[in-house]
Coordinates of C-alpha atoms in Angstrom, one line a residue:
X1 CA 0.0 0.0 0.0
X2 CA 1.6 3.4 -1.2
X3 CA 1.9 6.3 1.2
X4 CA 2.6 5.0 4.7
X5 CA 4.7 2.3 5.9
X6 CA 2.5 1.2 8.9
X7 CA -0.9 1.3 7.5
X8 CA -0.9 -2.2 6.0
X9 CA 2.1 -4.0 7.8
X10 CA 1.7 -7.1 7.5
X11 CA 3.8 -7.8 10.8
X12 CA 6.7 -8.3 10.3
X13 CA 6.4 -11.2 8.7
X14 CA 9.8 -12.6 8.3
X15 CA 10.9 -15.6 8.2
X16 CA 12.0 -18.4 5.5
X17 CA 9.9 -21.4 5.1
X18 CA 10.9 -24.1 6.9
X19 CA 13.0 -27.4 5.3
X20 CA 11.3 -30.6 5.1
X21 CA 12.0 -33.8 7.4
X22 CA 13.8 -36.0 4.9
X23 CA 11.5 -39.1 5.2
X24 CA 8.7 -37.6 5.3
X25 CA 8.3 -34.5 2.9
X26 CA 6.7 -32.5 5.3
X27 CA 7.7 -29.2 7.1
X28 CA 9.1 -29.7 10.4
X29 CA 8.1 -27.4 13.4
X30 CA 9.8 -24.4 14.2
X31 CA 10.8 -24.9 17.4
X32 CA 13.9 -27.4 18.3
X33 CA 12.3 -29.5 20.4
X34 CA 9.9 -29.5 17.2
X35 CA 13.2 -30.4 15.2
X36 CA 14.1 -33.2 17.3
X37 CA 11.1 -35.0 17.2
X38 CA 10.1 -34.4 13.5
X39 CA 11.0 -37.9 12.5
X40 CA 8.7 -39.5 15.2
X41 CA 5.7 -37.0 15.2
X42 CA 5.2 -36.3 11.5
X43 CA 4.8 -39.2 9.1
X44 CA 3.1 -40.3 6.0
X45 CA -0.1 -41.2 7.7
X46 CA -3.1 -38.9 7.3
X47 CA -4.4 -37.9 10.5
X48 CA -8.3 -38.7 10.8
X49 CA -9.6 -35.8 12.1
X50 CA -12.5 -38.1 14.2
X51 CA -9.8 -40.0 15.4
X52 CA -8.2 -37.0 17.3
X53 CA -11.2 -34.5 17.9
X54 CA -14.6 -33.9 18.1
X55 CA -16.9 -31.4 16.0
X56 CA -16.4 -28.3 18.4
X57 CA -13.9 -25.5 19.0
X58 CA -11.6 -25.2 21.3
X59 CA -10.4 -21.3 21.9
X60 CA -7.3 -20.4 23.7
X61 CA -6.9 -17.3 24.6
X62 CA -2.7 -16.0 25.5
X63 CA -1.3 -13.0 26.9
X64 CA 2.0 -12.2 24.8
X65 CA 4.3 -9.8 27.2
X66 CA 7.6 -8.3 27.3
X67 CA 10.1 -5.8 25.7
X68 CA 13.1 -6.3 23.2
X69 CA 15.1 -7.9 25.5
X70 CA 12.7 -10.5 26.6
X71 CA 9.6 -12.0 26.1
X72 CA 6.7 -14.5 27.4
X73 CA 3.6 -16.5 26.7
X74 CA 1.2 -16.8 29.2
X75 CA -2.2 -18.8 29.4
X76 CA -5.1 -16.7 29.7
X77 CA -8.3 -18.9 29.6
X78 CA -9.8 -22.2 28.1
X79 CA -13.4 -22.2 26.0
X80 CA -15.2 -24.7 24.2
X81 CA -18.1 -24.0 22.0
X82 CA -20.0 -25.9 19.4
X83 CA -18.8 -26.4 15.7
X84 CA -15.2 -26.5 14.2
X85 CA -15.3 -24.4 11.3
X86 CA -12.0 -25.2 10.0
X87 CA -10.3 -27.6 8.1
X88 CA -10.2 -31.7 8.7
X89 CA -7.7 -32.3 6.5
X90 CA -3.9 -31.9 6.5
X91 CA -4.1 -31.1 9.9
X92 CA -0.6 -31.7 11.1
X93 CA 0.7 -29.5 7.9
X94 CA 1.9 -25.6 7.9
X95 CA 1.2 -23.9 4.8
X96 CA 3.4 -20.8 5.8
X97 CA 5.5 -20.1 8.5
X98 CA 4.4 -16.4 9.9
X99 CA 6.4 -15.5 12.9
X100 CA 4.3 -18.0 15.3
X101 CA 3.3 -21.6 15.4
X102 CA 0.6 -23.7 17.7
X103 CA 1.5 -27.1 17.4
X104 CA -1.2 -29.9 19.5
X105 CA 0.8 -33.3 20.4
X106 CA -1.5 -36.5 21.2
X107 CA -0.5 -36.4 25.2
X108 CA -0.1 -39.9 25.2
X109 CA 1.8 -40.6 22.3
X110 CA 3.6 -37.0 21.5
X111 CA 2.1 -37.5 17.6
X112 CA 1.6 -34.2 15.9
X113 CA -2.0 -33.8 15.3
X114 CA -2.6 -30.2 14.4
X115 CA -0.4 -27.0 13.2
X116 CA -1.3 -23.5 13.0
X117 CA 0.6 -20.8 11.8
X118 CA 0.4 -17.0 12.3
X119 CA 1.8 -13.5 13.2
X120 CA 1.2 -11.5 15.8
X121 CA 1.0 -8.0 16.4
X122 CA 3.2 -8.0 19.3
X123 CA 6.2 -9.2 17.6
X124 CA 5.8 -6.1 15.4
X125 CA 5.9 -4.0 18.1
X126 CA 9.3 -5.5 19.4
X127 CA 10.9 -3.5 16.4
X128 CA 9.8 -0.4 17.4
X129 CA 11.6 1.8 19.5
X130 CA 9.0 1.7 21.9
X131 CA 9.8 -1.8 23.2
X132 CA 13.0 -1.0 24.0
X133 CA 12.1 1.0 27.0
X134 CA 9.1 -0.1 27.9
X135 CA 7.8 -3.4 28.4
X136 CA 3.8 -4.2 27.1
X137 CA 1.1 -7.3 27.1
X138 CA -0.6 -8.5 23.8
X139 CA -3.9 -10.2 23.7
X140 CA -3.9 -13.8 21.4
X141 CA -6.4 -15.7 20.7
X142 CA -6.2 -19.0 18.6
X143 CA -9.6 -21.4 17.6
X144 CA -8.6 -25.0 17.5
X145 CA -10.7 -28.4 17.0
X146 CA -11.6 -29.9 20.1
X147 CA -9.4 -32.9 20.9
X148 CA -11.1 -36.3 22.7
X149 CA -7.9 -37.1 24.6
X150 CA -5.5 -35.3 26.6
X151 CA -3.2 -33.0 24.4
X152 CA 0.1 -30.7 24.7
X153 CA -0.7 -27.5 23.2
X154 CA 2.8 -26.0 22.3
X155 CA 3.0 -22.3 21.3
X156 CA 6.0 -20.7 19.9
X157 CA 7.7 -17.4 18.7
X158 CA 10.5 -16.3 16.5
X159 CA 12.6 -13.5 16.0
X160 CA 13.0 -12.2 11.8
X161 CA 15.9 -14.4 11.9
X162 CA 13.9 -17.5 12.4
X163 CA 15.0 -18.0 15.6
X164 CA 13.0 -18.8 18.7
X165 CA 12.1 -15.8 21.4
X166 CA 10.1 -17.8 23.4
X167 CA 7.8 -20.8 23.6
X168 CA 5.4 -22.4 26.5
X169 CA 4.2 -25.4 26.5
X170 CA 0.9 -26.9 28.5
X171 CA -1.6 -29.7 28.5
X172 CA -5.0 -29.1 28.0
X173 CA -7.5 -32.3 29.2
X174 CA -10.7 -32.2 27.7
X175 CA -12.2 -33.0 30.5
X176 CA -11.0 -29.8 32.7
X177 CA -14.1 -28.9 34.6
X178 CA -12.6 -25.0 33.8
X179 CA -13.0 -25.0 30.3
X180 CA -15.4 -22.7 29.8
X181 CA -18.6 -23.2 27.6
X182 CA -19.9 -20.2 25.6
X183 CA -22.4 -20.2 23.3
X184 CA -24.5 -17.5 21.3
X185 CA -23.7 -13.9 22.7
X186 CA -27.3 -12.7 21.1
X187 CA -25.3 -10.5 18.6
X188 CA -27.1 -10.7 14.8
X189 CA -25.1 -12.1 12.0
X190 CA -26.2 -12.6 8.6
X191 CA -24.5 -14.3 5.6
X192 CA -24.1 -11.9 2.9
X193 CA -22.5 -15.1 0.8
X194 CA -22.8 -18.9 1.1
X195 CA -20.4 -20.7 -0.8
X196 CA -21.1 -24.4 -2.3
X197 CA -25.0 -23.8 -1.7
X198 CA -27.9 -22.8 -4.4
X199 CA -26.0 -24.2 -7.1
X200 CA -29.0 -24.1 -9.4
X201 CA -29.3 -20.0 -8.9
X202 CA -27.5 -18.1 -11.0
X203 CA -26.1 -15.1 -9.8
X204 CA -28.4 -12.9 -11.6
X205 CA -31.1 -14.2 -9.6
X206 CA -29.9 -14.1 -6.5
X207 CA -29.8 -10.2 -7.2
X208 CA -33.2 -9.9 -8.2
X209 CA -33.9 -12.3 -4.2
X210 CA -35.1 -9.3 -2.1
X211 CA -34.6 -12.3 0.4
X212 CA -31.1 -12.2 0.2
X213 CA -30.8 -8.3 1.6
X214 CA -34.0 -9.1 4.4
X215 CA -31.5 -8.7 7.0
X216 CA -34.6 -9.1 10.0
X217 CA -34.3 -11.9 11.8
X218 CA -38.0 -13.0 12.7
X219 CA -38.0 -16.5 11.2
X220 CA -34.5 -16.5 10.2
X221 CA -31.9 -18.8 10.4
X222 CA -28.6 -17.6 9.7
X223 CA -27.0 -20.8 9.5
X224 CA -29.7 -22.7 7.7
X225 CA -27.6 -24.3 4.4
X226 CA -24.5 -23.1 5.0
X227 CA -21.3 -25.5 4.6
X228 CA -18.8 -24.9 7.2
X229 CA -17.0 -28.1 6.6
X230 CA -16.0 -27.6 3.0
X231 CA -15.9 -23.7 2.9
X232 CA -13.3 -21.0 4.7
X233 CA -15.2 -19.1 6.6
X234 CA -14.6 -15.1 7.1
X235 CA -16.5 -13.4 9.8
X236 CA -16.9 -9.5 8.9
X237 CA -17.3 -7.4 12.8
X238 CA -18.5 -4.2 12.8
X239 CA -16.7 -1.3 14.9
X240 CA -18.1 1.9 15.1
X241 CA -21.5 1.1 13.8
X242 CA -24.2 2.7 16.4
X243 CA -27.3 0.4 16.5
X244 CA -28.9 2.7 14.1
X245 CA -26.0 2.4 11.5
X246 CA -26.6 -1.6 11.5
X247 CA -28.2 -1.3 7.9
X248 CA -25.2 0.3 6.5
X249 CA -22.9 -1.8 8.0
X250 CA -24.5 -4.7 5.9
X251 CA -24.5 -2.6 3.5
X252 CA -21.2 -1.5 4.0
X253 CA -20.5 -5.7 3.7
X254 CA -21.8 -6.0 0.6
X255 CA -19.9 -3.9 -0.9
X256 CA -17.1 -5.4 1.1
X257 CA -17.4 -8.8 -0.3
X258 CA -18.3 -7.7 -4.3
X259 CA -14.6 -6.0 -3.7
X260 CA -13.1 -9.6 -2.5
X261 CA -15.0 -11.6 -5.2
X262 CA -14.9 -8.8 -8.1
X263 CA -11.2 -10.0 -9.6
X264 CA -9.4 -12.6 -9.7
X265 CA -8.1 -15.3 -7.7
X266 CA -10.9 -15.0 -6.0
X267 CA -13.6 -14.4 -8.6
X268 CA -13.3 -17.8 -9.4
X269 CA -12.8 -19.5 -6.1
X270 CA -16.1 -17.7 -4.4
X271 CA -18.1 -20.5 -3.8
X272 CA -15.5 -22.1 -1.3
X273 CA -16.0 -19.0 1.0
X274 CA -18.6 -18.3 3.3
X275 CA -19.2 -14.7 4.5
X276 CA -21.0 -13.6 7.6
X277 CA -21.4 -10.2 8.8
X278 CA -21.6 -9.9 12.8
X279 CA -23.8 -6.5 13.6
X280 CA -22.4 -5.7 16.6
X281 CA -23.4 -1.9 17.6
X282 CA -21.1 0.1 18.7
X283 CA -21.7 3.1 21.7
X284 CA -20.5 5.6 19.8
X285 CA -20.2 6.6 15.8
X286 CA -16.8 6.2 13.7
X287 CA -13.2 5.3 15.3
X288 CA -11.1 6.3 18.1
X289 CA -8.6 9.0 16.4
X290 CA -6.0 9.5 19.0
X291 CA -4.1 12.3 17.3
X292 CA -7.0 14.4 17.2
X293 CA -8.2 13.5 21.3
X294 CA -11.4 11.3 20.1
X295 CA -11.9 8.1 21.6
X296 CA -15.4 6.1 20.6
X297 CA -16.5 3.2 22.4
X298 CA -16.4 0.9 19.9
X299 CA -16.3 -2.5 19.7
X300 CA -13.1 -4.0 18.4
X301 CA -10.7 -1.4 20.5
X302 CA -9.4 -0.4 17.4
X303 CA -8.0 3.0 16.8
X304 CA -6.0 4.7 14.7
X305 CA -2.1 5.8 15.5
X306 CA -1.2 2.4 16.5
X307 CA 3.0 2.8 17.4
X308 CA 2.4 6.3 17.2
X309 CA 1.2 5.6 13.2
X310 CA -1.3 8.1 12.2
X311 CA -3.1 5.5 9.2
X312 CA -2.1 2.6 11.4
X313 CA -5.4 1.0 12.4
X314 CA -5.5 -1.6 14.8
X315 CA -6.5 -3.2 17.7
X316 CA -4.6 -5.2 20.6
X317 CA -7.4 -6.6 22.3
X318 CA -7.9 -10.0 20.9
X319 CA -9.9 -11.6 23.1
X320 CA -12.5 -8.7 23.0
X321 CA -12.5 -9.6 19.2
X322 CA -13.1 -13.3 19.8
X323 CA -15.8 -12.8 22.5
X324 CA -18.1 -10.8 19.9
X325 CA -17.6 -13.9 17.7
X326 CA -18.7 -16.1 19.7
X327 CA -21.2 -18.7 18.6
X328 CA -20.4 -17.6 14.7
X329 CA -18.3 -20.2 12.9
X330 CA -15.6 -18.5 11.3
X331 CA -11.8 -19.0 10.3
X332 CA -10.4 -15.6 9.4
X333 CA -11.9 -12.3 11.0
X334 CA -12.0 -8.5 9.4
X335 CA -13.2 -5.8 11.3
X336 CA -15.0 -3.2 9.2
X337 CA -14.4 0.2 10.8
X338 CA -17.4 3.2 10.2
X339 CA -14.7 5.7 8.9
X340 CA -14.2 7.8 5.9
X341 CA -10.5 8.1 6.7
X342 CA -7.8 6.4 5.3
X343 CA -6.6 3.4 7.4
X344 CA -6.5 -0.2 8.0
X345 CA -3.7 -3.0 8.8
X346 CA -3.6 -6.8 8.3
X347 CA -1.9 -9.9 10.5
X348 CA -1.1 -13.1 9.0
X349 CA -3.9 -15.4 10.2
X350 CA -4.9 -13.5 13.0
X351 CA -7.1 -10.2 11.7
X352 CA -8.3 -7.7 8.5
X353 CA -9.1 -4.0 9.7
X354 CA -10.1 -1.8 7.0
X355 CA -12.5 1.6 6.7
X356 CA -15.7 1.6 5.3
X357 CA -16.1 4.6 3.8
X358 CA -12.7 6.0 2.4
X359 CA -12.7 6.3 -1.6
X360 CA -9.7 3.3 -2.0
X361 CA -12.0 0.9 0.6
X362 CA -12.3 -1.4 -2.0
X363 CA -8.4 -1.6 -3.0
X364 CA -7.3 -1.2 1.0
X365 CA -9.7 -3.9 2.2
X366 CA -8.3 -6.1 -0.7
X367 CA -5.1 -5.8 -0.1
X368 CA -5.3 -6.5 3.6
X369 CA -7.5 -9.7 3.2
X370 CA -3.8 -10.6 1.2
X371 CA -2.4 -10.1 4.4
X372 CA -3.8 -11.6 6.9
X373 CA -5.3 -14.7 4.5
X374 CA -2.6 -15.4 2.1
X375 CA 0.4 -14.5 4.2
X376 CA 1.5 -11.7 1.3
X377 CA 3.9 -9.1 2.0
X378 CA 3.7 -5.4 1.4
X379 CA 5.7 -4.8 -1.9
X380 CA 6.6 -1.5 -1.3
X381 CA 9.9 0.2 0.1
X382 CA 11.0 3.8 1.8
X383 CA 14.3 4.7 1.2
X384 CA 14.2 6.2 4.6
X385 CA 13.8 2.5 6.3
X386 CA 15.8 2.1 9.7
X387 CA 14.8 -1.3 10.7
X388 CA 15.7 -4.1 9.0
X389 CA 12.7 -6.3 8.7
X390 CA 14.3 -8.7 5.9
X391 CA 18.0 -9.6 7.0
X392 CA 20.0 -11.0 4.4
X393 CA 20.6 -14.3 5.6
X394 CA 17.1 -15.1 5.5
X395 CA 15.1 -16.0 3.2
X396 CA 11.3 -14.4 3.8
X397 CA 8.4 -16.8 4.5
X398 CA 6.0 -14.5 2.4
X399 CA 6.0 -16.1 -1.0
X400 CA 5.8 -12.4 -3.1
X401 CA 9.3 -11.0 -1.9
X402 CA 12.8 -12.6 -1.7
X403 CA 15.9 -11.7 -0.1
X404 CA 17.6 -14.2 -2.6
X405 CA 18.9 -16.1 0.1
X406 CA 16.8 -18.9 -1.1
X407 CA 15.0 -17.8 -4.6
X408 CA 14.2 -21.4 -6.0
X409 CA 11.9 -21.6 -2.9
X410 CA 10.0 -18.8 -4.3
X411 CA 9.0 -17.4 -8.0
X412 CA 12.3 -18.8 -9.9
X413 CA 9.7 -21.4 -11.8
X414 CA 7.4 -18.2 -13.1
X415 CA 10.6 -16.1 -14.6
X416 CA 10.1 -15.5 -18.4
X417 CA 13.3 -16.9 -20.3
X418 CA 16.4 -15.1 -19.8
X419 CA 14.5 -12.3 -17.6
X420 CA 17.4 -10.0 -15.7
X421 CA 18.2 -10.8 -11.6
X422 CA 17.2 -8.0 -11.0
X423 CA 14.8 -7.1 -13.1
X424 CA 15.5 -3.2 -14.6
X425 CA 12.0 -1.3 -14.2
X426 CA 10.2 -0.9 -17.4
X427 CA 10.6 3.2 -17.9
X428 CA 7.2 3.2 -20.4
X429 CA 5.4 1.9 -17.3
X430 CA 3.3 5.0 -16.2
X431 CA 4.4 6.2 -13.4
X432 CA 1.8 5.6 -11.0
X433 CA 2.1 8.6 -8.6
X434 CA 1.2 11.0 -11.7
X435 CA -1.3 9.3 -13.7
X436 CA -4.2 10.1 -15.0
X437 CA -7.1 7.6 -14.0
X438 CA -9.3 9.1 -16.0
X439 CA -7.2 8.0 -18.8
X440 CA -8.1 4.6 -19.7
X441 CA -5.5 3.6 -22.0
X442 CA -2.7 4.7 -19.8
X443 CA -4.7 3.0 -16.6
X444 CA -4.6 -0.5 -18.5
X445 CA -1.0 0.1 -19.3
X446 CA -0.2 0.5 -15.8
X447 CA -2.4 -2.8 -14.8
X448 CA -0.8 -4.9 -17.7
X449 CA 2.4 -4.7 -15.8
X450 CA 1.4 -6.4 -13.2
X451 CA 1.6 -9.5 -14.8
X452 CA 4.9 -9.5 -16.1
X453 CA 7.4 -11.5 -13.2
X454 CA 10.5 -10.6 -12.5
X455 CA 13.1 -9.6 -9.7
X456 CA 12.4 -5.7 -9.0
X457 CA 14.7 -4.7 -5.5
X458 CA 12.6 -2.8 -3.1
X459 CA 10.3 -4.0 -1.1
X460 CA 9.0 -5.0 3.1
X461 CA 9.8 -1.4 3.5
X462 CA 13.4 -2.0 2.0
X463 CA 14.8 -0.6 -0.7
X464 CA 17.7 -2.1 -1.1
X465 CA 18.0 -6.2 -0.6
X466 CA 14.5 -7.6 -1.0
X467 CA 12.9 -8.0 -4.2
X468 CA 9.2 -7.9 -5.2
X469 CA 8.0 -10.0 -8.2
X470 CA 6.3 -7.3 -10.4
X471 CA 7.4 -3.7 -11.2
X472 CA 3.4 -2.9 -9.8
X473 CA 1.1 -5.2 -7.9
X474 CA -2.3 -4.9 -5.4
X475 CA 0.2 -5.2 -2.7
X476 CA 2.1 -2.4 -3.8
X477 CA 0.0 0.2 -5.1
X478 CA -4.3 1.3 -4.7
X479 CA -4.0 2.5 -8.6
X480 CA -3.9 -1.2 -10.0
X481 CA -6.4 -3.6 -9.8
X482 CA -4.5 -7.4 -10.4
X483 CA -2.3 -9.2 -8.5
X484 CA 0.5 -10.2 -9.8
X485 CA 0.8 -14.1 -11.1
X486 CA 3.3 -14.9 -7.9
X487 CA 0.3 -13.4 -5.6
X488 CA -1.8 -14.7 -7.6
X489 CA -0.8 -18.6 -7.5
X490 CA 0.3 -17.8 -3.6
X491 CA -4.2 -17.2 -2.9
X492 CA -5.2 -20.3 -5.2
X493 CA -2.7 -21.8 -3.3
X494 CA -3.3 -21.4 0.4
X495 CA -7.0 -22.2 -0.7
X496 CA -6.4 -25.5 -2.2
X497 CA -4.6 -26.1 1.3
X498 CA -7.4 -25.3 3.3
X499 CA -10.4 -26.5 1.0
X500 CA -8.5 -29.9 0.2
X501 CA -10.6 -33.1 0.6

């Protein structure tokens, strides 16, 4: 995203994928203990999701604290509800890496039975200059299948180096008389898409359905044919929506979701999402603007200025989040903020925030849905950068950038023949910054570059040392519409993982 380097951080998202255990093919953990035990707790078998766990969540709610210097994970609360909205397959498999793993271990027989991967906001924040002066707590929380049998439930963190900060490990018994039950918190939702149902209705019908915009809820099941088993699941939560605004924030939804589905990849992978939008109203109208003395009592905790960045729109307090999902089935959450100002920011499997009402929503909430559901980088660079959030030595886990450390890992297979490392920018590419979009010509010369791949230095903030795969891409700029082909095949494929039968 052009124009500030906090806005859409993706969180310092860092590290390089992880090599595979040599009899098995599969990635082994990040931690060492993880290392030492690949052989034995990863093998060839597919792990039968009935075997392991029943059809219900578990959520675990952490407390991430510390400062530069030091850091720690702390257990915060256990709570079961009913259905598991995520996936049964490939369970003990990590797609990415992110800066985080949760790893579950069959108590009895230390076999690997699920893997989670993620970033946190927190780990962020230990590059600022904040955290070394001042030590801070960070709200997790992480949705997991319920297991039948005790488990070890093993949580770990790494530096940008790939190295291990910290790591705690604890057993949870499903039986625990403390594991909290929770149920619906009376809070509306209402699908505003179902994927894999009505397969008979086109898509112009289902426009002319004054059914599906009824958003009352006399008579209405919200979960009636929806597939939460074969679908992803994204939970939209309203923040600053008073409980007058409730119709624009579904609305607001809408419009959210025909931006997701309106290009591809996703365009043509719709119906293996489901979309629910969670009305809950806010106290007050709009955001908390810091800068400018206005807090709102919202719902998220969200608010702009996060690390003292004015666009940087974010919230710590996880667990908040989680609690006004309860009893929704959902995988991946955005927060949809009442706001015409520019603003938003994305985490790696943990959360979207994005403005309603700002003229680029559609582009900003886009780009960081790639974020925090396809693990994508930002793409652009400041030459004014003082951290380092790519070091050298290590390759990136974001599959659009490179530090070259390891390029045959990335987008080596997509080069056209004989293509320059790196890449020279195209000089008849308009330059974005000074374009005309009124000028439709030039506006479709500035897109078509998006889908040529090659090796362009500058990008995660950097200018010099890491490498983006297209001279202009949706994670680099609002004035183009595509992805690139590496982002591109990085979406299909984190889908395919997830949706895989």
């Amino acid at each position: 995203m052009s124009g500030h380097r906090l806005l859409s951080m993706m969180i310092c998202a860092y590290l390089a994928v992880q090599p595979a255990c040599a009899s098995t093919g599969k990635s082994c953990d990040i931690s060492s203990a993880d290392k030492q035990t690949c052989e034995t707790a990863r093998n060839n078998d597919e792990i039968n999701f009935d075997e392991f766990f029943t059809d219900k969540t578990l959520r675990l709610d952490y407390v991430f604290a510390g400062n530069a210097k030091e850091q720690h994970i702390y257990l915060d609360e256990l709570m079961q509800q009913d259905r598991w909205a995520g996936r049964k397959r490939r369970l003990d498999e990590k797609f990415l890496n992110g800066n985080g793993q949760l790893t579950i271990r069959d108590h009895k027989t230390n076999k690997v039975i699920y893997v989670w991967t993620f970033s946190t906001l927190f780990q962020e924040w230990l590059l600022e200059n904040e955290a070394k002066i001042v030590s801070k707590s960070f709200e997790a929380s992480y949705n997991v299948p319920f297991p039948k049998m005790p488990v070890d439930v093993t949580i770990t963190l790494t530096d940008n180096h790939q190295n291990v900060i910290t790591e705690m490990t604890h057993t949870v018994d499903p039986n625990d008389i403390l594991i909290r039950k929770i149920g619906d918190n009376g809070i509306p939702f209402h699908y505003i898409w179902k994927g894999k149902t009505a397969a008979s209705q086109t898509q112009a019908e289902k426009r002319q359905d004054t059914r599906s915009r009824d958003y009352t809820y006399i008579e209405y099941d919200p979960m009636s044919d929806v597939n939460v088993t074969d679908c992803i699941d994204l939970a939209i939560l309203a923040d600053g929506y008073t409980e007058s605004q409730i119709g624009k924030f579904y609305d607001d939804c809408q419009r959210a979701v025909d931006a997701l589905f309106e290009r591809e990849p996703f365009k043509s992978m719709k119906n293996r999402f489901n979309v629910v939008a969670v009305a809950a109203p806010s106290k007050d109208s709009g955001p908390s603007v810091p800068h400018d003395g206005i807090w709102k009592r919202g719902t998220s905790g969200a608010h702009y200025d996060t690390f003292y960045s004015d666009r940087y729109l974010m919230s710590k307090d996880m667990h908040k989040i989680y609690d006004l999902l309860s009893g929704v089935p959902f995988e991946h959450i955005m927060v949809l903020i009442n706001s015409n100002t520019y603003g938003g920011g994305g985490i790696y499997n943990q959360v979207t925030f994005s403005t309603s009402d700002n003229p680029t929503f559609k582009q900003v909430f886009v780009h960081e849905f790639g974020h925090s559901y396809g693990g994508l980088a930002d793409e652009y660079a400041y030459d004014d950068q003082d951290n380092e959030w790519y070091p050298s030595d290590t390759e990136p886990w974001e599959p659009n950038i490179t530090t070259l450390k390891d390029f045959k890992s990335k987008w080596k297979d997509l080069l056209p023949k004989g293509q320059k490392i790196p890449t020279p920018l195209d000089k008849t590419v308009p330059d974005f910054k000074k374009i005309n979009k009124q000028d439709s010509l030039m506006m479709k010369k500035l897109n078509d570059c998006t889908q040529v791949v090659g090796v362009f230095e500058g990008a995660g903030y950097q200018s010099k040392g890491c490498y983006r795969p297209a001279q202009e891409c949706r994670m680099k700029i609002n004035e183009v519409q595509d992805f690139c082909p590496v982002c591109d095949r990085a979406i299909r494929r984190i889908t395919d993982f997830y949706t895989s039968k």
